[in-house]
Coordinates of C-alpha atoms and ligand atoms in Angstrom, one line a residue:
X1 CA -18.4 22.8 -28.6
X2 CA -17.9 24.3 -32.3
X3 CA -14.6 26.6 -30.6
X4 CA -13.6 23.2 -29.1
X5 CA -13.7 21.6 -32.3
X6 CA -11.4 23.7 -33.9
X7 CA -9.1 24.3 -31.1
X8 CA -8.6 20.6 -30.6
X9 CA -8.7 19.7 -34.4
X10 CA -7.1 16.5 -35.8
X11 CA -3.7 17.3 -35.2
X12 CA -4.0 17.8 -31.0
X13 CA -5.5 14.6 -31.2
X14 CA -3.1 12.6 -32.1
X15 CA -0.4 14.8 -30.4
X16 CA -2.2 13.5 -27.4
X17 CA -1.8 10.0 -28.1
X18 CA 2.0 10.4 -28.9
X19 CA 2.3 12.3 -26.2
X20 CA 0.2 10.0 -23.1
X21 CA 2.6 6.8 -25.0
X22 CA 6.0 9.0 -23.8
X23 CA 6.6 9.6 -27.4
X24 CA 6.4 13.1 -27.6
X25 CA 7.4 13.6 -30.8
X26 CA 6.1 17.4 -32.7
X27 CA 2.8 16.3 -34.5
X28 CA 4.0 18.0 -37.4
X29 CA 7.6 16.4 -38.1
X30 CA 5.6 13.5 -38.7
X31 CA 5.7 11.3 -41.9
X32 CA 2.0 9.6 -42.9
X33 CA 3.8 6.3 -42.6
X34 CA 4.3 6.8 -38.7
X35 CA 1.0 8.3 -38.1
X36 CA -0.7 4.9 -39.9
X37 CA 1.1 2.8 -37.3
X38 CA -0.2 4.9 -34.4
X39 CA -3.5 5.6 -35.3
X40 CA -3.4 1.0 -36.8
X41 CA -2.9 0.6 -33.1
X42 CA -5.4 2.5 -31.3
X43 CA -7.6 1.1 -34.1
X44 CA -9.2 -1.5 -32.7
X45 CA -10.0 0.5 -29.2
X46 CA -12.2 3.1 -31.2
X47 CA -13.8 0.7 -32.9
X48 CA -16.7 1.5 -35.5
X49 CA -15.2 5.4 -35.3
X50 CA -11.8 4.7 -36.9
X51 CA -13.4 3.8 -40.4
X52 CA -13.9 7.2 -40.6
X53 CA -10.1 8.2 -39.8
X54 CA -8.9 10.9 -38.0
X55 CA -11.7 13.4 -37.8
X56 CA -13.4 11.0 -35.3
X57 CA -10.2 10.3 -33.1
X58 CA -9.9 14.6 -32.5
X59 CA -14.0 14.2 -31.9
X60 CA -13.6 11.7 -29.2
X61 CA -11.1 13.8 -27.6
X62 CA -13.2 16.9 -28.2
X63 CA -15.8 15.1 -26.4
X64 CA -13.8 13.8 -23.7
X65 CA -13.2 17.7 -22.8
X66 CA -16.5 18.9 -23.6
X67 CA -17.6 16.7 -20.7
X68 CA -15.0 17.9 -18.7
X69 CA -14.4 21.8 -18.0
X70 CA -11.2 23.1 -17.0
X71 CA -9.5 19.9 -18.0
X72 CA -8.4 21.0 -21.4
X73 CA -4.6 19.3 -21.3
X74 CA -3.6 15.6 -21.6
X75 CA -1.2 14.3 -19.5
X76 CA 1.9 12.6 -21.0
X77 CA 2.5 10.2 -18.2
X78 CA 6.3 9.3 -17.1
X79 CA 7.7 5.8 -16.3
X80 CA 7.9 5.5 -12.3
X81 CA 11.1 5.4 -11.0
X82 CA 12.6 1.9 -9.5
X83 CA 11.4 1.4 -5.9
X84 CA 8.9 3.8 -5.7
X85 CA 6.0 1.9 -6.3
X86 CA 5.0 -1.3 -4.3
X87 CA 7.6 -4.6 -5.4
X88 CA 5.1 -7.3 -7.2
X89 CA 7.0 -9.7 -4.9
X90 CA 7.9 -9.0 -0.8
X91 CA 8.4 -12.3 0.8
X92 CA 7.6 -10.9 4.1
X93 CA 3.6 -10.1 2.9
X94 CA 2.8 -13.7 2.2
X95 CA 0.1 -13.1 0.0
X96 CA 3.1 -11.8 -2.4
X97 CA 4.4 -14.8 -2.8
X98 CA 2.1 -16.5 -4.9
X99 CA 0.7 -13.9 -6.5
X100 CA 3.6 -11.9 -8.1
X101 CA 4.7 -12.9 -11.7
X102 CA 7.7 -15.2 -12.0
X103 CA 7.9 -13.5 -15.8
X104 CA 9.2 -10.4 -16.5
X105 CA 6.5 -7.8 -17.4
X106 CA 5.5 -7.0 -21.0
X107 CA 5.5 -3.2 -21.7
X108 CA 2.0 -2.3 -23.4
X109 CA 1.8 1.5 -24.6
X110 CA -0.3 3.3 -23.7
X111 CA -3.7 3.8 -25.9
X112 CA -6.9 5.3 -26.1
X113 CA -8.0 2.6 -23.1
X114 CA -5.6 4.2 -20.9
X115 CA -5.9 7.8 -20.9
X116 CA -9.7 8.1 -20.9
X117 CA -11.6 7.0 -18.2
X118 CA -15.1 7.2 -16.3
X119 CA -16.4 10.4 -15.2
X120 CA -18.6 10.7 -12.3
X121 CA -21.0 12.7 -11.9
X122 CA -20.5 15.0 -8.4
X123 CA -24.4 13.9 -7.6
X124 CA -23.8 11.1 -7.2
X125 CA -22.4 11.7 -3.5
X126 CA -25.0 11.8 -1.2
X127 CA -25.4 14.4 0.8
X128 CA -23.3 14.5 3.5
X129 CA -21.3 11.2 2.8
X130 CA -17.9 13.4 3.0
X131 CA -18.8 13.0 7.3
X132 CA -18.6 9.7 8.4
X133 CA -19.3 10.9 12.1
X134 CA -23.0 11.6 10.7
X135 CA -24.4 8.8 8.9
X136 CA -26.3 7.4 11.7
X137 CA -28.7 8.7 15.0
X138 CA -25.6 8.8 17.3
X139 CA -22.1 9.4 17.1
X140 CA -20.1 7.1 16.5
X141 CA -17.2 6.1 19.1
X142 CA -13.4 7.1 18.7
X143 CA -11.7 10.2 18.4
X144 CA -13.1 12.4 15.5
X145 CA -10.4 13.8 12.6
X146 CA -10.5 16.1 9.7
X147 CA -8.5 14.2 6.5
X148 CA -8.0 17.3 3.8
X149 CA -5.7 17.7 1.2
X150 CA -5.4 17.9 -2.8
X151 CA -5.4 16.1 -5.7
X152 CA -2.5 16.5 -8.1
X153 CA -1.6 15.0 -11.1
X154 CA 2.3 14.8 -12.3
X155 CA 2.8 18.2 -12.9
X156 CA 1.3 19.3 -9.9
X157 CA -1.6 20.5 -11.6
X158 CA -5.0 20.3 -9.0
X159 CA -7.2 17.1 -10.6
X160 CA -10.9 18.9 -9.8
X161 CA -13.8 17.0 -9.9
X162 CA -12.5 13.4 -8.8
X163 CA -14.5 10.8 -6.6
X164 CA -12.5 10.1 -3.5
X165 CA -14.1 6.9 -2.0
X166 CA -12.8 5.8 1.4
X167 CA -13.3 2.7 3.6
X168 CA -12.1 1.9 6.9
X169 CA -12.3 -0.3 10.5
X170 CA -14.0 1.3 12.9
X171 CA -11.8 2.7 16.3
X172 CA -12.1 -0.8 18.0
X173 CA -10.0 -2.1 14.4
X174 CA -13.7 -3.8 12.9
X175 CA -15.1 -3.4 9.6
X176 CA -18.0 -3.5 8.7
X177 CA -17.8 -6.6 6.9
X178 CA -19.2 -10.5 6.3
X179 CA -15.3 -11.7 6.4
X180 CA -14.4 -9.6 8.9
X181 CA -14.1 -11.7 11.8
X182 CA -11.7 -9.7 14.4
X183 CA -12.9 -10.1 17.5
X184 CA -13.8 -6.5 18.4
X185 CA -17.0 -4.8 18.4
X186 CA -19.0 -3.4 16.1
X187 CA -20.2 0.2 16.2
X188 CA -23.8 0.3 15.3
X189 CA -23.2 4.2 14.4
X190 CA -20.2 3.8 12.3
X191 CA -20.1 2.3 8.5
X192 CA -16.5 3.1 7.9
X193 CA -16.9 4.5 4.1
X194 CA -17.6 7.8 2.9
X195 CA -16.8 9.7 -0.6
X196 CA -16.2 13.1 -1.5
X197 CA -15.2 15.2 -4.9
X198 CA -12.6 17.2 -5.3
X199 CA -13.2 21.0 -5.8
X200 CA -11.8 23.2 -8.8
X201 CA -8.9 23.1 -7.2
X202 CA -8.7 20.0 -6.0
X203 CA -9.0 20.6 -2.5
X204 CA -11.3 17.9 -0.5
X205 CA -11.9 17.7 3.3
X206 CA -13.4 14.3 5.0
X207 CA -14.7 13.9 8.4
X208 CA -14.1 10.7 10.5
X209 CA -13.2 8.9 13.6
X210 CA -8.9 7.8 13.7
X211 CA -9.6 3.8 12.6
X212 CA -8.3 1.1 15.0
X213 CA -5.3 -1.0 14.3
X214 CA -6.3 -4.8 13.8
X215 CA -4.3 -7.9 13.4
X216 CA -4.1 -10.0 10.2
X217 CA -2.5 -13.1 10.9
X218 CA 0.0 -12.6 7.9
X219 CA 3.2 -13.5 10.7
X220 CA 3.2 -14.0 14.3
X221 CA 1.2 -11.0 16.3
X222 CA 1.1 -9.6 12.9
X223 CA -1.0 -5.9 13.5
X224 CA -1.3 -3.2 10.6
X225 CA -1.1 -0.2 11.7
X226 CA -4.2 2.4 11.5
X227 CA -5.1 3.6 8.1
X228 CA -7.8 4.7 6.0
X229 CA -8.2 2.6 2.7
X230 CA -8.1 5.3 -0.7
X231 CA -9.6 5.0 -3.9
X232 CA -9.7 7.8 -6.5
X233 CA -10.2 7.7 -10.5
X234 CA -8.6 10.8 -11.8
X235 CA -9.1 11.7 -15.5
X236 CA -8.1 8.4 -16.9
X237 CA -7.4 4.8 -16.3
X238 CA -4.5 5.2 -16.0
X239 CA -4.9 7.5 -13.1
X240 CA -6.9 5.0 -11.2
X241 CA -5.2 4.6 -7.6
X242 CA -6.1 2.7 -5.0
X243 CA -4.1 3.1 -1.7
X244 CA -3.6 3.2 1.5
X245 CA -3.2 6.6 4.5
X246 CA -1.3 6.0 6.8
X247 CA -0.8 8.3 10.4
X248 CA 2.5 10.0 11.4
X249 CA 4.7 8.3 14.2
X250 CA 3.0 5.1 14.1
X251 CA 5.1 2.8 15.6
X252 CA 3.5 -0.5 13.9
X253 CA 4.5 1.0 10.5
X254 CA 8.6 -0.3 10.2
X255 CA 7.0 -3.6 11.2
X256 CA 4.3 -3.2 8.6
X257 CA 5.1 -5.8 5.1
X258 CA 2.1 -3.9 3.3
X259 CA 3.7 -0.7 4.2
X260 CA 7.2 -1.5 3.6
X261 CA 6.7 -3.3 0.0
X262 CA 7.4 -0.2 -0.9
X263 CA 11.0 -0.1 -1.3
X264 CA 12.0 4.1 -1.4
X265 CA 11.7 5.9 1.6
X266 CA 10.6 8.9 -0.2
X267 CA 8.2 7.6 -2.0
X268 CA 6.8 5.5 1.3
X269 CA 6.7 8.6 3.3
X270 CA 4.1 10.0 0.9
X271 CA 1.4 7.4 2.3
X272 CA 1.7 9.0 5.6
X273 CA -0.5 12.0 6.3
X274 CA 0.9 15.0 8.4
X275 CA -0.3 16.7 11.2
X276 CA -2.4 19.5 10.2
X277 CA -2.8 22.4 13.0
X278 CA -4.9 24.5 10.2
X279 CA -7.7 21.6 9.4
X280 CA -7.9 20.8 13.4
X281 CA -11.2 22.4 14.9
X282 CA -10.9 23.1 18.3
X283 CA -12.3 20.9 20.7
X284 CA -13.9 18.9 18.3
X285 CA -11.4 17.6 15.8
X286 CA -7.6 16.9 15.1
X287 CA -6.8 17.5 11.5
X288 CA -4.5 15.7 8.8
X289 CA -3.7 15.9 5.7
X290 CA -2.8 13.7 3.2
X291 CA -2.0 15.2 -0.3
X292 CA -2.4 12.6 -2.9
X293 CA -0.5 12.6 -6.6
X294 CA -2.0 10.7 -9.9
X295 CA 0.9 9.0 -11.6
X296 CA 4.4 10.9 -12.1
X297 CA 7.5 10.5 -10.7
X298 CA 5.6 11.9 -7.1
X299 CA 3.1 10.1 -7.3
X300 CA 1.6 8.3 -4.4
X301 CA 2.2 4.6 -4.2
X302 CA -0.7 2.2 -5.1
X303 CA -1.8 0.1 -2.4
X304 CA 0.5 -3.3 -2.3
Ligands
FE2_401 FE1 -7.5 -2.2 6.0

């Protein structure tokens, strides 16, 4: 903690905050004038510390990495390119229509808030809850698959240590859920959600049976294809995605609005998992993987 201290020191401190707000600018070619209108506006998110000044801002980051080994680095975060992210309005997803603003979006800068963030504690996964197949006395119905990949951030760094949290229908296309009122059956064996952590490297592996496709009433014999339903933290709030995998030659996806908010190609084609002949265990399981980016200019689309 004391080596930390002084690595980290004042100075990488608030190079961190220039740097997560795309500024970027060399700590030291900075005049005390500029640094009083950074550190007035991250003020008020540190609260009680800033009456002490700067010493407190470097030990909040110090302990920000103190409770995170191996993550030593912040992140200076890019602006997404156009199109690559889910449009705020698609007319053909109705629910778009009234809930995308009609004003054009404020830019906030990034602050303290934004590039900190919860961090779970790898306990907290039950034992087991990576393998949906075994939650219950019997195996669930459907055909069983392997869903691996890795966990990068924006410069294709692995992001160890993450919660993954997953949630999905069951092969008939059913949640397990008080609204969900598709007429298929339940599958007394099956929960449909699981979680994981990423390793060092930011490998992670799930078990679980290939989810049903279900209709949703959004247009006429409206059916979204099958997917498994994402959520992952990362190191900050900022790197809090929530999203949607998707399965390779689905035909339902070009007629999918949730799927095709996304206006890029590129960028859509990284919600769909690939074939993966290295995860699939013979006789048993058919593997895919599905490598998933925090924020950056590859960065895996947020759920629409
Ligand atoms: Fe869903």
């Amino acid at each position: 903690m004391k080596a930390n201290t002084q690595r980290l020191g004042c100075t990488h401190a608030l190079n961190a905050i220039l740097q997560v707000d795309g500024l970027g600018a060399p700590c030291e070619s900075l005049s005390a004038t500029y640094f009083r209108k950074v550190f007035e506006r991250t003020r008020w998110e540190l609260c009680g510390l800033a009456k002490e000044g700067m010493k407190d801002i470097a030990r909040f980051m110090v302990s920000r990495e103190a409770a995170r080994p191996g993550m030593t680095e912040f992140t200076r975060y890019l602006r997404v390119l156009p199109g690559t992210q889910p449009d705020y309005l698609h007319p053909p997803y109705v629910s778009s229509r009234k809930r995308a603003p009609r004003k054009p979006l404020v830019h906030l800068p990034y602050t303290i808030s934004e590039v900190t963030g919860p961090v779970f504690d790898p306990d907290l996964a039950k034992p087991g809850s990576f393998d949906l197949t075994r939650q219950h006395s019997g195996e669930p119905l459907g055909e069983r698959i392997v869903v691996s990949g890795r966990v990068l951030d924006e410069s294709n760094r692995p992001v160890p240590h993450t919660l993954i949290e997953i949630w999905q229908a069951n092969a008939a296309g059913r949640y397990l859920h008080t609204v969900d009122r598709h007429n298929a059956p339940l599958d007394p064996n099956f929960t449909g959600r699981g979680q994981v952590f990423t390793d060092e490297q930011g490998h992670y592996r799930l078990v679980t049976i290939r989810p049903g496709e279900y209709p949703w009433r959004n247009h006429y014999n409206a059916w979204r294809p099958a997917h498994i339903h994402f959520s992952l933290f990362g190191p900050a709030f900022a790197t809090r995605l929530v999203t949607q995998m998707y399965f390779p030659g689905d035909p339902l996806l070009q007629r999918d609005p949730i799927f095709n908010c996304v206006s890029d190609e590129k960028a859509r084609d990284r919600l769909v998992s690939v074939f993966d002949w290295e995860s699939t265990i013979p006789e048993q399981a058919l593997g895919y993987r599905f490598d998933i980016v925090l924020r950056g200019r590859e960065a895996t689309p947020m759920e629409a």
